[in-house]
Amino acid sequence: MSNQAQPQPQPTPSQPGGRQEIQIADNIPGAEYANLMQVSTPSKDEFHLNFITISGTSGRVVSKIITNPGHFKRIAVLMSKLVEDYETKFGKIEEAPETNKEIGFKE
């Protein structure tokens, strides 16, 4: 008999303790800056998030995310927690002033 430990099988993502590998496409070179976001609910099944960069008198959509209500709620809860954690660590965040009431963070 051998006293050597046998290698343990690695858990798969479907097993408890399993890890998923996240890959990022090579054509995504880095982050996009957004200073504006529009959120809409065109149907009961989707939330549309448009991230926009406004500079001067023009702007462009830099990313659009479509997700379902369940995932959107998880995102909202996580974002709220991250703001609380940030403010605990760094101090109160002051909201950016509204620059244009026709565009921007809308419900």
mmCIF file of the C-alpha atoms, coordinates in Angstrom:
data_MODEL
# 
_entry.id   MODEL 
# 
loop_
_atom_site.group_PDB 
_atom_site.id 
_atom_site.type_symbol 
_atom_site.label_atom_id 
_atom_site.label_alt_id 
_atom_site.label_comp_id 
_atom_site.label_asym_id 
_atom_site.label_entity_id 
_atom_site.label_seq_id 
_atom_site.pdbx_PDB_ins_code 
_atom_site.Cartn_x 
_atom_site.Cartn_y 
_atom_site.Cartn_z 
_atom_site.occupancy 
_atom_site.B_iso_or_equiv 
_atom_site.pdbx_formal_charge 
_atom_site.auth_seq_id 
_atom_site.auth_comp_id 
_atom_site.auth_asym_id 
_atom_site.auth_atom_id 
_atom_site.pdbx_PDB_model_num 
ATOM 1   C CA . MET A 1 1   ? 0.000   0.000  0.000   1.00 0.00 ? 1   MET A CA 1 
ATOM 2   C CA . SER A 1 2   ? 1.124   3.518  -0.739  1.00 0.00 ? 2   SER A CA 1 
ATOM 3   C CA . ASN A 1 3   ? 0.927   6.315  1.811   1.00 0.00 ? 3   ASN A CA 1 
ATOM 4   C CA . GLN A 1 4   ? 0.819   8.957  -0.908  1.00 0.00 ? 4   GLN A CA 1 
ATOM 5   C CA . ALA A 1 5   ? -2.335  11.051 -1.126  1.00 0.00 ? 5   ALA A CA 1 
ATOM 6   C CA . GLN A 1 6   ? -4.412  10.414 -4.169  1.00 0.00 ? 6   GLN A CA 1 
ATOM 7   C CA . PRO A 1 7   ? -5.239  13.465 -6.327  1.00 0.00 ? 7   PRO A CA 1 
ATOM 8   C CA . GLN A 1 8   ? -8.723  14.740 -5.662  1.00 0.00 ? 8   GLN A CA 1 
ATOM 9   C CA . PRO A 1 9   ? -11.032 15.344 -8.612  1.00 0.00 ? 9   PRO A CA 1 
ATOM 10  C CA . GLN A 1 10  ? -11.603 19.027 -9.321  1.00 0.00 ? 10  GLN A CA 1 
ATOM 11  C CA . PRO A 1 11  ? -15.174 20.227 -8.789  1.00 0.00 ? 11  PRO A CA 1 
ATOM 12  C CA . THR A 1 12  ? -17.071 21.262 -11.869 1.00 0.00 ? 12  THR A CA 1 
ATOM 13  C CA . PRO A 1 13  ? -19.118 24.484 -12.029 1.00 0.00 ? 13  PRO A CA 1 
ATOM 14  C CA . SER A 1 14  ? -22.282 22.484 -11.344 1.00 0.00 ? 14  SER A CA 1 
ATOM 15  C CA . GLN A 1 15  ? -20.821 21.024 -8.145  1.00 0.00 ? 15  GLN A CA 1 
ATOM 16  C CA . PRO A 1 16  ? -20.791 22.871 -4.825  1.00 0.00 ? 16  PRO A CA 1 
ATOM 17  C CA . GLY A 1 17  ? -17.515 24.760 -4.575  1.00 0.00 ? 17  GLY A CA 1 
ATOM 18  C CA . GLY A 1 18  ? -17.093 24.602 -8.351  1.00 0.00 ? 18  GLY A CA 1 
ATOM 19  C CA . ARG A 1 19  ? -15.591 27.507 -10.218 1.00 0.00 ? 19  ARG A CA 1 
ATOM 20  C CA . GLN A 1 20  ? -16.576 28.947 -13.539 1.00 0.00 ? 20  GLN A CA 1 
ATOM 21  C CA . GLU A 1 21  ? -14.018 30.336 -15.914 1.00 0.00 ? 21  GLU A CA 1 
ATOM 22  C CA . ILE A 1 22  ? -14.912 33.752 -17.299 1.00 0.00 ? 22  ILE A CA 1 
ATOM 23  C CA . GLN A 1 23  ? -13.354 34.687 -20.608 1.00 0.00 ? 23  GLN A CA 1 
ATOM 24  C CA . ILE A 1 24  ? -13.179 38.109 -22.211 1.00 0.00 ? 24  ILE A CA 1 
ATOM 25  C CA . ALA A 1 25  ? -13.077 38.497 -25.971 1.00 0.00 ? 25  ALA A CA 1 
ATOM 26  C CA . ASP A 1 26  ? -9.816  39.736 -27.465 1.00 0.00 ? 26  ASP A CA 1 
ATOM 27  C CA . ASN A 1 27  ? -11.642 42.539 -29.260 1.00 0.00 ? 27  ASN A CA 1 
ATOM 28  C CA . ILE A 1 28  ? -12.496 44.189 -25.917 1.00 0.00 ? 28  ILE A CA 1 
ATOM 29  C CA . PRO A 1 29  ? -9.296  46.156 -25.301 1.00 0.00 ? 29  PRO A CA 1 
ATOM 30  C CA . GLY A 1 30  ? -10.342 47.933 -22.130 1.00 0.00 ? 30  GLY A CA 1 
ATOM 31  C CA . ALA A 1 31  ? -13.063 49.830 -20.398 1.00 0.00 ? 31  ALA A CA 1 
ATOM 32  C CA . GLU A 1 32  ? -15.356 52.469 -21.831 1.00 0.00 ? 32  GLU A CA 1 
ATOM 33  C CA . TYR A 1 33  ? -16.094 55.612 -19.845 1.00 0.00 ? 33  TYR A CA 1 
ATOM 34  C CA . ALA A 1 34  ? -19.768 56.470 -19.377 1.00 0.00 ? 34  ALA A CA 1 
ATOM 35  C CA . ASN A 1 35  ? -21.089 59.575 -17.682 1.00 0.00 ? 35  ASN A CA 1 
ATOM 36  C CA . LEU A 1 36  ? -24.703 58.910 -18.537 1.00 0.00 ? 36  LEU A CA 1 
ATOM 37  C CA . MET A 1 37  ? -27.013 55.907 -18.341 1.00 0.00 ? 37  MET A CA 1 
ATOM 38  C CA . GLN A 1 38  ? -30.540 55.321 -19.567 1.00 0.00 ? 38  GLN A CA 1 
ATOM 39  C CA . VAL A 1 39  ? -32.596 52.388 -18.320 1.00 0.00 ? 39  VAL A CA 1 
ATOM 40  C CA . SER A 1 40  ? -35.833 51.272 -19.924 1.00 0.00 ? 40  SER A CA 1 
ATOM 41  C CA . THR A 1 41  ? -38.254 48.386 -19.598 1.00 0.00 ? 41  THR A CA 1 
ATOM 42  C CA . PRO A 1 42  ? -39.721 47.828 -23.062 1.00 0.00 ? 42  PRO A CA 1 
ATOM 43  C CA . SER A 1 43  ? -41.419 44.618 -21.926 1.00 0.00 ? 43  SER A CA 1 
ATOM 44  C CA . LYS A 1 44  ? -42.083 42.667 -18.741 1.00 0.00 ? 44  LYS A CA 1 
ATOM 45  C CA . ASP A 1 45  ? -39.161 40.378 -19.608 1.00 0.00 ? 45  ASP A CA 1 
ATOM 46  C CA . GLU A 1 46  ? -36.320 42.847 -20.194 1.00 0.00 ? 46  GLU A CA 1 
ATOM 47  C CA . PHE A 1 47  ? -34.396 45.773 -18.782 1.00 0.00 ? 47  PHE A CA 1 
ATOM 48  C CA . HIS A 1 48  ? -32.309 47.741 -21.300 1.00 0.00 ? 48  HIS A CA 1 
ATOM 49  C CA . LEU A 1 49  ? -29.302 49.649 -19.967 1.00 0.00 ? 49  LEU A CA 1 
ATOM 50  C CA . ASN A 1 50  ? -27.618 52.133 -22.311 1.00 0.00 ? 50  ASN A CA 1 
ATOM 51  C CA . PHE A 1 51  ? -24.265 53.514 -21.158 1.00 0.00 ? 51  PHE A CA 1 
ATOM 52  C CA . ILE A 1 52  ? -23.439 56.791 -22.878 1.00 0.00 ? 52  ILE A CA 1 
ATOM 53  C CA . THR A 1 53  ? -20.486 59.164 -23.017 1.00 0.00 ? 53  THR A CA 1 
ATOM 54  C CA . ILE A 1 54  ? -21.451 62.825 -23.346 1.00 0.00 ? 54  ILE A CA 1 
ATOM 55  C CA . SER A 1 55  ? -18.759 65.348 -24.191 1.00 0.00 ? 55  SER A CA 1 
ATOM 56  C CA . GLY A 1 56  ? -19.679 68.909 -25.021 1.00 0.00 ? 56  GLY A CA 1 
ATOM 57  C CA . THR A 1 57  ? -22.779 68.925 -27.189 1.00 0.00 ? 57  THR A CA 1 
ATOM 58  C CA . SER A 1 58  ? -22.515 65.370 -28.494 1.00 0.00 ? 58  SER A CA 1 
ATOM 59  C CA . GLY A 1 59  ? -22.540 61.865 -27.146 1.00 0.00 ? 59  GLY A CA 1 
ATOM 60  C CA . ARG A 1 60  ? -22.478 58.215 -28.114 1.00 0.00 ? 60  ARG A CA 1 
ATOM 61  C CA . VAL A 1 61  ? -23.718 54.935 -26.689 1.00 0.00 ? 61  VAL A CA 1 
ATOM 62  C CA . VAL A 1 62  ? -20.636 53.012 -25.605 1.00 0.00 ? 62  VAL A CA 1 
ATOM 63  C CA . SER A 1 63  ? -22.417 49.899 -24.383 1.00 0.00 ? 63  SER A CA 1 
ATOM 64  C CA . LYS A 1 64  ? -25.899 48.414 -24.283 1.00 0.00 ? 64  LYS A CA 1 
ATOM 65  C CA . ILE A 1 65  ? -26.867 45.637 -21.899 1.00 0.00 ? 65  ILE A CA 1 
ATOM 66  C CA . ILE A 1 66  ? -30.152 43.742 -22.045 1.00 0.00 ? 66  ILE A CA 1 
ATOM 67  C CA . THR A 1 67  ? -30.993 41.576 -19.043 1.00 0.00 ? 67  THR A CA 1 
ATOM 68  C CA . ASN A 1 68  ? -33.975 40.016 -17.339 1.00 0.00 ? 68  ASN A CA 1 
ATOM 69  C CA . PRO A 1 69  ? -35.729 41.436 -14.247 1.00 0.00 ? 69  PRO A CA 1 
ATOM 70  C CA . GLY A 1 70  ? -34.254 38.842 -11.878 1.00 0.00 ? 70  GLY A CA 1 
ATOM 71  C CA . HIS A 1 71  ? -30.669 39.625 -12.900 1.00 0.00 ? 71  HIS A CA 1 
ATOM 72  C CA . PHE A 1 72  ? -31.377 43.354 -12.918 1.00 0.00 ? 72  PHE A CA 1 
ATOM 73  C CA . LYS A 1 73  ? -32.604 43.174 -9.323  1.00 0.00 ? 73  LYS A CA 1 
ATOM 74  C CA . ARG A 1 74  ? -29.437 41.311 -8.285  1.00 0.00 ? 74  ARG A CA 1 
ATOM 75  C CA . ILE A 1 75  ? -27.362 44.015 -10.020 1.00 0.00 ? 75  ILE A CA 1 
ATOM 76  C CA . ALA A 1 76  ? -29.298 46.779 -8.219  1.00 0.00 ? 76  ALA A CA 1 
ATOM 77  C CA . VAL A 1 77  ? -28.880 45.128 -4.795  1.00 0.00 ? 77  VAL A CA 1 
ATOM 78  C CA . LEU A 1 78  ? -25.162 44.600 -5.411  1.00 0.00 ? 78  LEU A CA 1 
ATOM 79  C CA . MET A 1 79  ? -24.662 48.198 -6.600  1.00 0.00 ? 79  MET A CA 1 
ATOM 80  C CA . SER A 1 80  ? -26.414 49.506 -3.477  1.00 0.00 ? 80  SER A CA 1 
ATOM 81  C CA . LYS A 1 81  ? -24.138 47.409 -1.265  1.00 0.00 ? 81  LYS A CA 1 
ATOM 82  C CA . LEU A 1 82  ? -21.047 48.564 -3.166  1.00 0.00 ? 82  LEU A CA 1 
ATOM 83  C CA . VAL A 1 83  ? -22.043 52.230 -2.661  1.00 0.00 ? 83  VAL A CA 1 
ATOM 84  C CA . GLU A 1 84  ? -22.500 51.602 1.091   1.00 0.00 ? 84  GLU A CA 1 
ATOM 85  C CA . ASP A 1 85  ? -19.110 49.864 1.306   1.00 0.00 ? 85  ASP A CA 1 
ATOM 86  C CA . TYR A 1 86  ? -17.428 52.635 -0.712  1.00 0.00 ? 86  TYR A CA 1 
ATOM 87  C CA . GLU A 1 87  ? -18.903 55.377 1.494   1.00 0.00 ? 87  GLU A CA 1 
ATOM 88  C CA . THR A 1 88  ? -17.847 53.520 4.642   1.00 0.00 ? 88  THR A CA 1 
ATOM 89  C CA . LYS A 1 89  ? -14.293 53.353 3.328   1.00 0.00 ? 89  LYS A CA 1 
ATOM 90  C CA . PHE A 1 90  ? -13.927 56.696 1.513   1.00 0.00 ? 90  PHE A CA 1 
ATOM 91  C CA . GLY A 1 91  ? -16.759 58.980 2.700   1.00 0.00 ? 91  GLY A CA 1 
ATOM 92  C CA . LYS A 1 92  ? -20.073 60.168 1.286   1.00 0.00 ? 92  LYS A CA 1 
ATOM 93  C CA . ILE A 1 93  ? -20.450 60.282 -2.482  1.00 0.00 ? 93  ILE A CA 1 
ATOM 94  C CA . GLU A 1 94  ? -22.013 63.467 -3.794  1.00 0.00 ? 94  GLU A CA 1 
ATOM 95  C CA . GLU A 1 95  ? -24.400 62.896 -6.699  1.00 0.00 ? 95  GLU A CA 1 
ATOM 96  C CA . ALA A 1 96  ? -23.339 64.431 -9.985  1.00 0.00 ? 96  ALA A CA 1 
ATOM 97  C CA . PRO A 1 97  ? -25.491 67.408 -10.966 1.00 0.00 ? 97  PRO A CA 1 
ATOM 98  C CA . GLU A 1 98  ? -28.084 66.930 -13.690 1.00 0.00 ? 98  GLU A CA 1 
ATOM 99  C CA . THR A 1 99  ? -26.737 68.449 -16.868 1.00 0.00 ? 99  THR A CA 1 
ATOM 100 C CA . ASN A 1 100 ? -29.751 67.925 -19.092 1.00 0.00 ? 100 ASN A CA 1 
ATOM 101 C CA . LYS A 1 101 ? -33.181 66.828 -17.877 1.00 0.00 ? 101 LYS A CA 1 
ATOM 102 C CA . GLU A 1 102 ? -34.046 65.434 -21.324 1.00 0.00 ? 102 GLU A CA 1 
ATOM 103 C CA . ILE A 1 103 ? -31.292 62.817 -21.157 1.00 0.00 ? 103 ILE A CA 1 
ATOM 104 C CA . GLY A 1 104 ? -29.545 61.085 -18.322 1.00 0.00 ? 104 GLY A CA 1 
ATOM 105 C CA . PHE A 1 105 ? -30.374 58.719 -15.517 1.00 0.00 ? 105 PHE A CA 1 
ATOM 106 C CA . LYS A 1 106 ? -34.039 58.101 -16.139 1.00 0.00 ? 106 LYS A CA 1 
ATOM 107 C CA . GLU A 1 107 ? -36.514 55.656 -14.724 1.00 0.00 ? 107 GLU A CA 1 
# 
